[in-house]
XYZ file of N, CA and C in Angstrom:
702
model
N 13.093 -8.928 -11.072
C 11.714 -9.145 -10.601
C 11.705 -9.945 -9.301
N 12.641 -10.905 -9.184
C 12.654 -11.726 -7.984
C 12.885 -10.877 -6.742
N 13.719 -9.836 -6.866
C 13.980 -8.969 -5.714
C 12.712 -8.252 -5.280
N 11.930 -7.770 -6.247
C 10.670 -7.097 -5.927
C 9.683 -8.068 -5.304
N 9.620 -9.277 -5.858
C 8.702 -10.288 -5.332
C 9.076 -10.668 -3.904
N 10.379 -10.826 -3.664
C 10.827 -11.207 -2.333
C 10.606 -10.092 -1.316
N 10.761 -8.841 -1.758
C 10.599 -7.727 -0.822
C 9.131 -7.456 -0.508
N 8.265 -7.552 -1.498
C 6.865 -7.165 -1.327
C 5.963 -8.304 -0.868
N 6.446 -9.534 -0.956
C 5.606 -10.674 -0.590
C 6.410 -11.659 0.259
N 5.743 -12.717 0.670
C 6.414 -13.785 1.398
C 6.943 -14.840 0.438
N 6.909 -14.551 -0.853
C 7.388 -15.471 -1.878
C 8.771 -15.046 -2.356
N 9.499 -15.931 -2.966
C 10.753 -15.573 -3.608
C 11.956 -15.495 -2.697
N 11.814 -15.842 -1.430
C 12.950 -15.766 -0.516
C 13.111 -14.378 0.065
N 13.880 -14.267 1.124
C 14.082 -12.984 1.805
C 15.184 -12.188 1.122
N 14.856 -10.980 0.667
C 15.842 -10.090 0.059
C 15.512 -8.659 0.442
N 16.542 -7.863 0.585
C 16.352 -6.458 0.897
C 16.001 -5.658 -0.342
N 15.649 -4.390 -0.169
C 15.294 -3.537 -1.309
C 16.498 -3.262 -2.196
N 16.270 -3.281 -3.505
C 17.305 -2.993 -4.484
C 16.767 -2.007 -5.506
N 17.580 -1.051 -5.980
C 17.107 -0.076 -6.965
C 16.524 -0.732 -8.207
N 17.130 -1.817 -8.667
C 16.642 -2.481 -9.865
C 15.302 -3.155 -9.701
N 14.835 -3.282 -8.469
C 13.544 -3.943 -8.258
C 12.364 -3.003 -8.457
N 12.592 -1.703 -8.400
C 11.482 -0.746 -8.453
C 10.624 -0.854 -9.715
N 11.219 -1.002 -10.895
C 10.362 -1.106 -12.088
C 9.425 -2.307 -12.075
N 9.723 -3.283 -11.230
C 8.887 -4.478 -11.171
C 7.764 -4.372 -10.147
N 7.761 -3.315 -9.347
C 6.725 -3.172 -8.322
C 5.307 -3.221 -8.888
N 4.995 -2.484 -9.969
C 3.623 -2.555 -10.493
C 3.237 -3.969 -10.923
N 4.172 -4.694 -11.543
C 3.860 -6.055 -11.981
C 3.626 -6.974 -10.785
N 4.455 -6.831 -9.756
C 4.245 -7.622 -8.541
C 2.916 -7.234 -7.888
N 2.613 -5.932 -7.882
C 1.322 -5.490 -7.358
C 0.166 -6.102 -8.127
N 0.328 -6.190 -9.448
C -0.702 -6.824 -10.270
C -0.870 -8.288 -9.885
N 0.250 -8.973 -9.651
C 0.167 -10.364 -9.250
C -0.489 -10.542 -7.894
N -0.101 -9.695 -6.927
C -0.717 -9.778 -5.596
C -2.216 -9.504 -5.689
N -2.561 -8.435 -6.397
C -3.968 -8.084 -6.523
C -4.773 -9.161 -7.225
N -4.174 -9.806 -8.224
C -4.879 -10.874 -8.934
C -5.138 -12.063 -8.016
N -4.143 -12.408 -7.194
C -4.332 -13.511 -6.253
C -5.377 -13.170 -5.196
N -5.294 -11.950 -4.665
C -6.278 -11.533 -3.662
C -7.676 -11.493 -4.279
N -7.760 -10.995 -5.512
C -9.055 -10.977 -6.199
C -9.611 -12.370 -6.420
N -8.735 -13.315 -6.755
C -9.178 -14.695 -6.951
C -9.672 -15.299 -5.635
N -8.972 -14.996 -4.544
C -9.424 -15.463 -3.231
C -10.785 -14.864 -2.905
N -10.974 -13.592 -3.224
C -12.258 -12.928 -2.988
C -13.379 -13.657 -3.723
N -13.149 -13.933 -5.001
C -14.163 -14.615 -5.812
C -14.462 -16.003 -5.245
N -13.406 -16.756 -4.894
C -13.618 -18.091 -4.363
C -14.273 -18.078 -2.990
N -13.847 -17.153 -2.129
C -14.413 -17.084 -0.780
C -15.891 -16.724 -0.823
N -16.263 -15.863 -1.782
C -17.666 -15.460 -1.894
C -18.562 -16.616 -2.313
N -17.965 -17.634 -2.934
C -18.739 -18.817 -3.313
C -18.969 -19.746 -2.130
N -18.148 -19.586 -1.088
C -18.208 -20.513 0.037
C -18.825 -19.909 1.296
N -18.680 -18.609 1.482
C -19.112 -17.973 2.720
C -20.007 -16.768 2.444
N -20.743 -16.318 3.472
C -21.475 -15.052 3.350
C -20.482 -13.899 3.184
N -20.956 -12.723 2.736
C -20.043 -11.624 2.400
C -19.076 -11.221 3.504
N -19.546 -11.118 4.751
C -18.662 -10.676 5.825
C -17.553 -11.689 6.089
N -17.919 -12.953 6.165
C -16.916 -13.987 6.401
C -15.931 -14.057 5.235
N -16.442 -13.941 4.017
C -15.570 -13.956 2.842
C -14.600 -12.786 2.879
N -15.081 -11.624 3.310
C -14.218 -10.443 3.387
C -13.080 -10.653 4.374
N -13.378 -11.278 5.511
C -12.332 -11.558 6.505
C -11.292 -12.498 5.906
N -11.733 -13.497 5.168
C -10.808 -14.434 4.525
C -9.912 -13.700 3.533
N -10.480 -12.779 2.762
C -9.713 -12.041 1.758
C -8.652 -11.167 2.421
N -9.040 -10.435 3.452
C -8.088 -9.558 4.139
C -6.989 -10.394 4.786
N -7.342 -11.538 5.342
C -6.341 -12.417 5.936
C -5.387 -12.959 4.868
N -5.922 -13.303 3.708
C -5.086 -13.814 2.622
C -4.106 -12.748 2.136
N -4.566 -11.523 2.023
C -3.695 -10.422 1.615
C -2.593 -10.200 2.640
N -2.948 -10.239 3.915
C -1.961 -10.061 4.974
C -0.926 -11.178 4.948
N -1.368 -12.403 4.716
C -0.440 -13.532 4.666
C 0.487 -13.424 3.461
N -0.054 -12.996 2.337
C 0.743 -12.906 1.117
C 1.808 -11.818 1.211
N 1.490 -10.726 1.878
C 2.449 -9.623 2.004
C 3.259 -9.691 3.295
N 3.000 -10.676 4.125
C 3.737 -10.803 5.371
C 3.513 -9.652 6.330
N 2.377 -8.976 6.209
C 2.039 -7.824 7.055
C 3.070 -6.696 6.947
N 3.868 -6.703 5.884
C 4.906 -5.684 5.714
C 4.324 -4.281 5.689
N 3.296 -4.083 4.894
C 2.732 -2.746 4.740
C 1.901 -2.336 5.952
N 1.240 -3.308 6.591
C 0.476 -3.010 7.799
C 1.413 -2.558 8.910
N 2.547 -3.222 9.024
C 3.549 -2.809 10.010
C 4.047 -1.395 9.698
N 4.234 -1.100 8.424
C 4.643 0.250 8.038
C 3.605 1.286 8.411
N 2.335 0.952 8.216
C 1.265 1.872 8.586
C 1.291 2.157 10.082
N 1.464 1.110 10.895
C 1.489 1.289 12.349
C 2.634 2.203 12.772
N 3.825 1.937 12.253
C 4.989 2.748 12.628
C 4.858 4.179 12.117
N 4.387 4.321 10.882
C 4.247 5.658 10.310
C 3.220 6.482 11.074
N 2.107 5.869 11.452
C 1.076 6.596 12.194
C 1.600 7.072 13.539
N 2.349 6.216 14.219
C 2.915 6.616 15.517
C 3.851 7.814 15.363
N 4.651 7.818 14.304
C 5.598 8.908 14.117
C 4.979 10.173 13.558
N 4.074 10.025 12.618
C 3.518 11.195 11.943
C 2.492 11.944 12.779
N 1.767 11.235 13.638
C 0.668 11.874 14.355
C 0.970 12.238 15.798
N 2.153 11.895 16.289
C 2.498 12.297 17.647
C 2.544 13.822 17.713
N 2.143 14.370 18.836
C 1.986 15.821 18.945
C 3.310 16.512 19.275
N 3.602 17.589 18.542
C 4.687 18.494 18.878
C 6.082 17.926 18.873
N 6.337 16.878 18.106
C 7.670 16.275 18.085
C 8.495 16.826 16.929
N 9.799 16.787 17.091
C 10.709 17.171 16.015
C 10.790 16.034 15.005
N 11.258 16.304 13.779
C 11.438 15.219 12.813
C 12.317 14.086 13.345
N 13.399 14.451 14.048
C 14.292 13.426 14.581
C 13.568 12.543 15.594
N 12.758 13.157 16.438
C 12.013 12.401 17.436
C 10.966 11.507 16.771
N 10.313 12.003 15.726
C 9.327 11.197 15.003
C 9.992 9.957 14.395
N 11.150 10.141 13.803
C 11.870 9.016 13.205
C 12.293 8.010 14.273
N 12.666 8.523 15.425
C 13.040 7.637 16.529
C 11.848 6.810 16.988
N 10.694 7.448 17.087
C 9.471 6.741 17.492
C 9.133 5.651 16.486
N 9.297 5.958 15.214
C 8.960 4.983 14.174
C 9.874 3.767 14.198
N 11.044 3.917 14.787
C 11.999 2.805 14.830
C 11.800 1.902 16.043
N 11.075 2.362 17.034
C 10.865 1.533 18.218
C 9.985 0.335 17.873
N 10.226 -0.828 18.460
C 9.476 -2.032 18.093
C 8.033 -2.052 18.584
N 7.718 -1.280 19.623
C 6.350 -1.311 20.145
C 5.440 -0.423 19.295
N 4.142 -0.659 19.410
C 3.132 0.097 18.665
C 2.343 0.948 19.646
N 2.220 2.242 19.348
C 1.508 3.154 20.218
C 0.043 3.293 19.856
N -0.596 4.262 20.475
C -2.036 4.461 20.284
C -2.370 4.840 18.846
N -1.557 5.717 18.244
C -1.840 6.137 16.867
C -1.713 4.965 15.902
N -0.669 4.162 16.085
C -0.479 3.014 15.216
C -1.583 1.984 15.374
N -1.954 1.708 16.611
C -3.019 0.742 16.872
C -4.334 1.197 16.252
N -4.637 2.472 16.420
C -5.881 3.006 15.871
C -5.875 2.970 14.349
N -4.757 3.353 13.746
C -4.667 3.366 12.282
C -4.839 1.968 11.709
N -4.179 0.982 12.299
C -4.291 -0.383 11.797
C -5.702 -0.926 12.007
N -6.296 -0.625 13.145
C -7.654 -1.086 13.411
C -8.636 -0.543 12.380
N -8.580 0.760 12.142
C -9.484 1.350 11.155
C -9.200 0.837 9.747
N -7.933 0.621 9.429
C -7.587 0.120 8.097
C -8.150 -1.285 7.881
N -7.969 -2.161 8.854
C -8.473 -3.521 8.707
C -9.995 -3.554 8.668
N -10.621 -2.759 9.530
C -12.088 -2.688 9.496
C -12.579 -2.129 8.165
N -11.894 -1.105 7.673
C -12.281 -0.515 6.396
C -12.130 -1.492 5.249
N -11.063 -2.281 5.260
C -10.859 -3.253 4.191
C -11.923 -4.353 4.242
N -12.211 -4.837 5.443
C -13.260 -5.853 5.569
C -14.598 -5.285 5.109
N -14.911 -4.064 5.530
C -16.183 -3.452 5.139
C -16.258 -3.259 3.631
N -15.174 -2.823 3.026
C -15.171 -2.616 1.587
C -15.424 -3.904 0.833
N -14.702 -4.963 1.186
C -14.903 -6.240 0.503
C -16.291 -6.819 0.776
N -16.783 -6.641 2.009
C -18.052 -7.264 2.397
C -19.254 -6.624 1.729
N -19.125 -5.386 1.291
C -20.286 -4.667 0.746
C -20.264 -4.567 -0.770
N -19.382 -5.328 -1.419
C -19.340 -5.355 -2.890
C -19.420 -6.788 -3.393
N -19.960 -6.942 -4.593
C -19.845 -8.225 -5.270
C -18.389 -8.400 -5.703
N -17.884 -9.615 -5.701
C -16.477 -9.828 -6.044
C -16.111 -9.252 -7.412
N -15.060 -8.460 -7.447
C -14.541 -7.867 -8.684
C -13.017 -8.035 -8.688
N -12.529 -9.185 -9.079
C -11.081 -9.416 -9.060
C -10.281 -8.392 -9.853
N -10.824 -7.924 -10.969
C -10.100 -6.933 -11.770
C -9.907 -5.630 -11.003
N -10.869 -5.260 -10.189
C -10.752 -4.041 -9.392
C -9.596 -4.150 -8.416
N -9.500 -5.271 -7.718
C -8.411 -5.464 -6.764
C -7.072 -5.473 -7.489
N -7.014 -6.142 -8.622
C -5.767 -6.177 -9.390
C -5.337 -4.768 -9.787
N -6.299 -3.959 -10.219
C -5.968 -2.594 -10.617
C -5.523 -1.725 -9.461
N -6.230 -1.804 -8.345
C -5.877 -0.982 -7.191
C -4.535 -1.386 -6.594
N -4.283 -2.670 -6.515
C -3.006 -3.145 -5.952
C -1.844 -2.789 -6.888
N -2.098 -2.774 -8.192
C -1.067 -2.319 -9.137
C -0.752 -0.852 -8.900
N -1.792 -0.051 -8.722
C -1.599 1.388 -8.511
C -0.863 1.666 -7.209
N -1.190 0.942 -6.144
C -0.544 1.212 -4.854
C 0.946 0.909 -4.910
N 1.317 -0.166 -5.603
C 2.753 -0.482 -5.721
C 3.462 0.453 -6.676
N 2.734 0.991 -7.646
C 3.330 1.992 -8.523
C 3.666 3.253 -7.740
N 2.752 3.667 -6.866
C 3.022 4.828 -6.012
C 4.219 4.570 -5.110
N 4.285 3.383 -4.529
C 5.423 3.040 -3.683
C 6.736 3.151 -4.457
N 6.723 2.691 -5.690
C 7.949 2.659 -6.479
C 8.406 4.021 -6.950
N 7.458 4.904 -7.223
C 7.837 6.218 -7.748
C 8.169 7.210 -6.641
N 7.750 6.931 -5.419
C 7.963 7.872 -4.317
C 9.433 8.217 -4.079
N 10.374 7.252 -4.162
C 11.776 7.612 -3.945
C 12.322 8.616 -4.952
N 11.685 8.711 -6.113
C 12.127 9.696 -7.101
C 11.498 11.066 -6.861
N 10.499 11.129 -5.989
C 9.775 12.383 -5.747
C 10.160 13.047 -4.438
N 10.571 12.244 -3.447
C 10.871 12.773 -2.116
C 12.274 12.352 -1.689
N 12.912 13.158 -0.855
C 14.197 12.732 -0.281
C 13.977 11.662 0.768
N 15.026 10.922 1.065
C 14.957 9.927 2.119
C 15.154 10.625 3.457
N 14.285 10.347 4.415
C 14.287 11.092 5.676
C 15.362 10.634 6.646
N 15.956 9.465 6.416
C 16.967 8.942 7.332
C 18.356 8.991 6.686
N 19.377 8.944 7.511
C 20.737 8.826 6.991
C 21.019 7.401 6.535
N 20.388 6.457 7.194
C 20.528 5.055 6.825
C 19.248 4.346 7.208
N 18.988 3.230 6.555
C 17.773 2.493 6.845
C 17.470 1.512 5.738
N 16.381 0.756 5.918
C 16.029 -0.293 4.975
C 15.816 0.234 3.561
N 15.194 1.403 3.440
C 14.829 1.905 2.122
C 15.966 2.595 1.379
N 17.169 2.609 1.940
C 18.289 3.223 1.225
C 18.572 2.511 -0.093
N 18.164 1.256 -0.184
C 18.342 0.520 -1.425
C 17.525 1.049 -2.579
N 16.563 1.947 -2.283
C 15.716 2.498 -3.333
C 16.161 3.883 -3.809
N 17.234 4.408 -3.263
C 17.516 5.830 -3.443
C 17.930 6.221 -4.845
N 18.288 5.298 -5.691
C 18.622 5.660 -7.059
C 17.381 6.019 -7.862
N 16.224 5.608 -7.376
C 14.977 5.995 -8.026
C 14.673 5.167 -9.258
N 13.390 5.143 -9.674
C 12.966 4.349 -10.814
C 13.138 5.109 -12.125
N 13.048 4.432 -13.266
C 13.001 5.128 -14.549
C 11.792 6.044 -14.614
N 11.809 6.999 -15.505
C 10.774 8.022 -15.503
C 9.515 7.635 -16.272
N 9.603 6.706 -17.204
C 8.476 6.452 -18.094
C 7.508 5.387 -17.597
N 8.033 4.333 -16.954
C 7.183 3.188 -16.682
C 6.071 3.438 -15.674
N 6.161 4.394 -14.707
C 5.024 4.563 -13.785
C 3.716 4.877 -14.503
N 3.809 5.627 -15.602
C 2.592 5.927 -16.357
C 1.969 4.648 -16.907
N 2.807 3.699 -17.312
C 2.283 2.429 -17.817
C 1.554 1.685 -16.705
N 2.154 1.659 -15.505
C 1.510 1.005 -14.387
C 0.165 1.618 -14.051
N 0.095 2.940 -14.083
C -1.165 3.610 -13.772
C -2.201 3.407 -14.872
N -1.753 3.353 -16.115
C -2.688 3.095 -17.213
C -3.291 1.697 -17.102
N -2.458 0.728 -16.775
C -2.967 -0.637 -16.569
C -3.946 -0.658 -15.396
N -3.583 0.012 -14.311
C -4.461 0.074 -13.147
C -5.798 0.717 -13.507
N -5.753 1.822 -14.255
C -6.983 2.504 -14.644
C -7.857 1.623 -15.525
N -7.232 0.912 -16.456
C -7.995 0.045 -17.343
C -8.707 -1.051 -16.565
N -8.008 -1.644 -15.601
C -8.615 -2.705 -14.810
C -9.743 -2.168 -13.930
N -9.508 -1.027 -13.306
C -10.519 -0.470 -12.401
C -11.779 -0.067 -13.146
N -11.625 0.580 -14.284
C -12.784 1.008 -15.063
C -13.512 -0.194 -15.642
N -12.774 -1.186 -16.130
C -13.411 -2.387 -16.668
C -14.222 -3.108 -15.593
N -13.739 -3.066 -14.356
C -14.417 -3.781 -13.268
C -15.621 -3.030 -12.729
N -15.491 -1.706 -12.580
C -16.535 -0.962 -11.858
C -16.903 0.369 -12.489
N -16.512 0.611 -13.720
C -16.910 1.841 -14.403
C -16.432 3.086 -13.677
N -17.350 4.058 -13.552
C -16.984 5.310 -12.879
C -16.617 5.087 -11.418
N -17.245 4.100 -10.797
C -16.888 3.784 -9.421
C -15.448 3.315 -9.308
N -15.002 2.531 -10.284
C -13.612 2.089 -10.296
C -12.658 3.244 -10.525
N -13.041 4.167 -11.428
C -12.202 5.341 -11.664
C -12.109 6.204 -10.413
N -13.238 6.373 -9.723
C -13.239 7.162 -8.486
C -12.392 6.494 -7.417
N -12.439 5.164 -7.352
C -11.636 4.436 -6.373
C -10.149 4.634 -6.642
N -9.754 4.565 -7.903
C -8.352 4.777 -8.255
C -7.913 6.193 -7.902
N -8.750 7.167 -8.212
C -8.423 8.546 -7.867
C -8.293 8.710 -6.356
N -9.189 8.085 -5.595
C -9.128 8.160 -4.138
C -7.831 7.558 -3.623
N -7.398 6.466 -4.224
C -6.129 5.846 -3.818
C -4.970 6.805 -4.032
N -4.929 7.428 -5.205
C -3.817 8.333 -5.519
C -3.825 9.556 -4.612
N -5.002 10.109 -4.328
C -5.096 11.278 -3.458
C -4.681 10.913 -2.032
N -5.152 9.767 -1.547
C -4.801 9.336 -0.188
C -3.310 9.078 -0.059
N -2.749 8.343 -1.006
C -1.314 8.063 -0.970
C -0.509 9.349 -1.064
N -0.961 10.262 -1.928
C -0.287 11.551 -2.035
C -0.356 12.336 -0.737
N -1.480 12.240 -0.047
C -1.618 12.925 1.238
C -0.663 12.371 2.286
N -0.483 11.058 2.302
C 0.467 10.448 3.232
C 1.880 10.923 2.937
N 2.244 10.964 1.656
C 3.585 11.419 1.275
C 3.794 12.892 1.621
N 2.771 13.695 1.402
C 2.877 15.121 1.728
C 3.050 15.322 3.227
N 2.294 14.582 4.022
C 2.424 14.675 5.473
C 3.820 14.242 5.916
N 4.337 13.189 5.295
C 5.683 12.728 5.628
C 6.726 13.777 5.261
N 6.522 14.435 4.133
C 7.460 15.486 3.738
C 7.452 16.630 4.742
N 6.273 16.987 5.228
C 6.151 18.106 6.158
C 6.698 17.755 7.536
N 6.476 16.536 8.007
C 6.800 16.200 9.396
C 8.094 15.406 9.571
N 8.543 14.758 8.479
C 9.778 13.984 8.563
C 10.885 14.546 7.684
N 10.498 15.312 6.678
C 11.458 15.805 5.706
C 11.591 14.919 4.492
N 10.835 13.834 4.423
C 10.901 12.930 3.287
C 10.225 11.610 3.598
N 10.543 10.592 2.813
C 9.891 9.293 2.995
C 10.782 8.347 3.783
N 10.179 7.297 4.295
C 10.881 6.153 4.877
C 10.201 4.897 4.348
N 10.778 3.746 4.645
C 10.134 2.504 4.244
C 8.757 2.346 4.870
N 8.607 2.781 6.116
C 7.303 2.715 6.773
C 6.279 3.593 6.068
N 6.710 4.753 5.619
C 5.799 5.654 4.906
C 5.323 5.013 3.607
N 6.220 4.330 2.898
C 5.814 3.660 1.665
C 4.745 2.607 1.955
N 4.939 1.833 3.026
C 3.924 0.857 3.388
C 2.603 1.503 3.743
N 2.671 2.641 4.430
C 1.447 3.350 4.812
C 0.691 3.858 3.599
N 1.412 4.312 2.574
C 0.713 4.783 1.367
C -0.091 3.661 0.738
N 0.474 2.445 0.730
C -0.220 1.319 0.113
C -1.482 0.952 0.884
N -1.344 0.764 2.196
C -2.496 0.324 2.990
C -3.572 1.404 3.040
N -3.179 2.637 3.305
C -4.165 3.715 3.383
C -4.850 3.928 2.042
N -4.059 3.947 0.964
C -4.648 4.163 -0.362
C -5.608 3.071 -0.758
N -5.222 1.814 -0.560
C -6.081 0.692 -0.922
C -7.358 0.690 -0.095
N -7.241 0.983 1.192
C -8.415 0.955 2.075
C -9.433 2.007 1.667
N -8.975 3.232 1.472
C -9.888 4.299 1.049
C -10.494 3.964 -0.313
N -9.687 3.416 -1.202
C -10.189 3.064 -2.533
C -11.297 2.013 -2.457
N -11.122 1.013 -1.599
C -12.166 -0.009 -1.448
C -13.457 0.591 -0.917
N -13.340 1.513 0.027
C -14.543 2.155 0.565
C -15.235 3.013 -0.478
N -14.454 3.706 -1.290
C -15.043 4.523 -2.357
C -15.703 3.631 -3.391
N -15.047 2.536 -3.756
C -15.627 1.630 -4.747
C -16.919 0.996 -4.261
N -17.042 0.808 -2.948
C -18.238 0.175 -2.401
C -19.404 1.140 -2.207
N -19.193 2.420 -2.495
C -20.273 3.403 -2.374
C -21.394 3.092 -3.367
N -22.563 3.636 -3.143
C -23.734 3.379 -3.995
C -23.692 4.299 -5.212
N -22.898 3.922 -6.174
C -22.742 4.751 -7.382
C -23.961 4.617 -8.272
């Protein structure tokens, strides 16, 4: 568990990805989501909704060390560049600078997250459920797609997770989301899974598989869309 905590958050010390850490991703996601949800509840007691939402998004970014946001930026630059080969896309994703696609993707993601939090009453259970689901998707992806690089940070995940536990993670996520927001919570969870699946499918088509950046993009994109769906007028 410590390896998963260290990889997914700024807690637990710096450690690289390890195959044995994958089964712990949903639990770590639950912990991150619970902390972010608690910050949401506390911030809403102190500030107006918009200011509280900014505090929540900042707290989430600090807790995860911007790992997934950085993945979204790199993945967007590689996946959306026009007419490039898979090798060229992977090369673009490895460059340290951020291009127009990455900048735009991160901007919309952060705005979407702030808007989602700002337009809902605090529901810590919803955040806990969605964050559990996003990390479950991240953990199961190496068992579903090939690795797009010959070497890289995510090679530590290539043995893949056990086959049974992802269903447990999703069941816990569903229970939390429905308990928090009823049908709106269920729709938000479904939106997260569809969005994350779309990112993985695009990566399969344009890269030949997943990378560590793609895993981060699934989390940020899925959570953002889910928050917007949950904030709809159900």
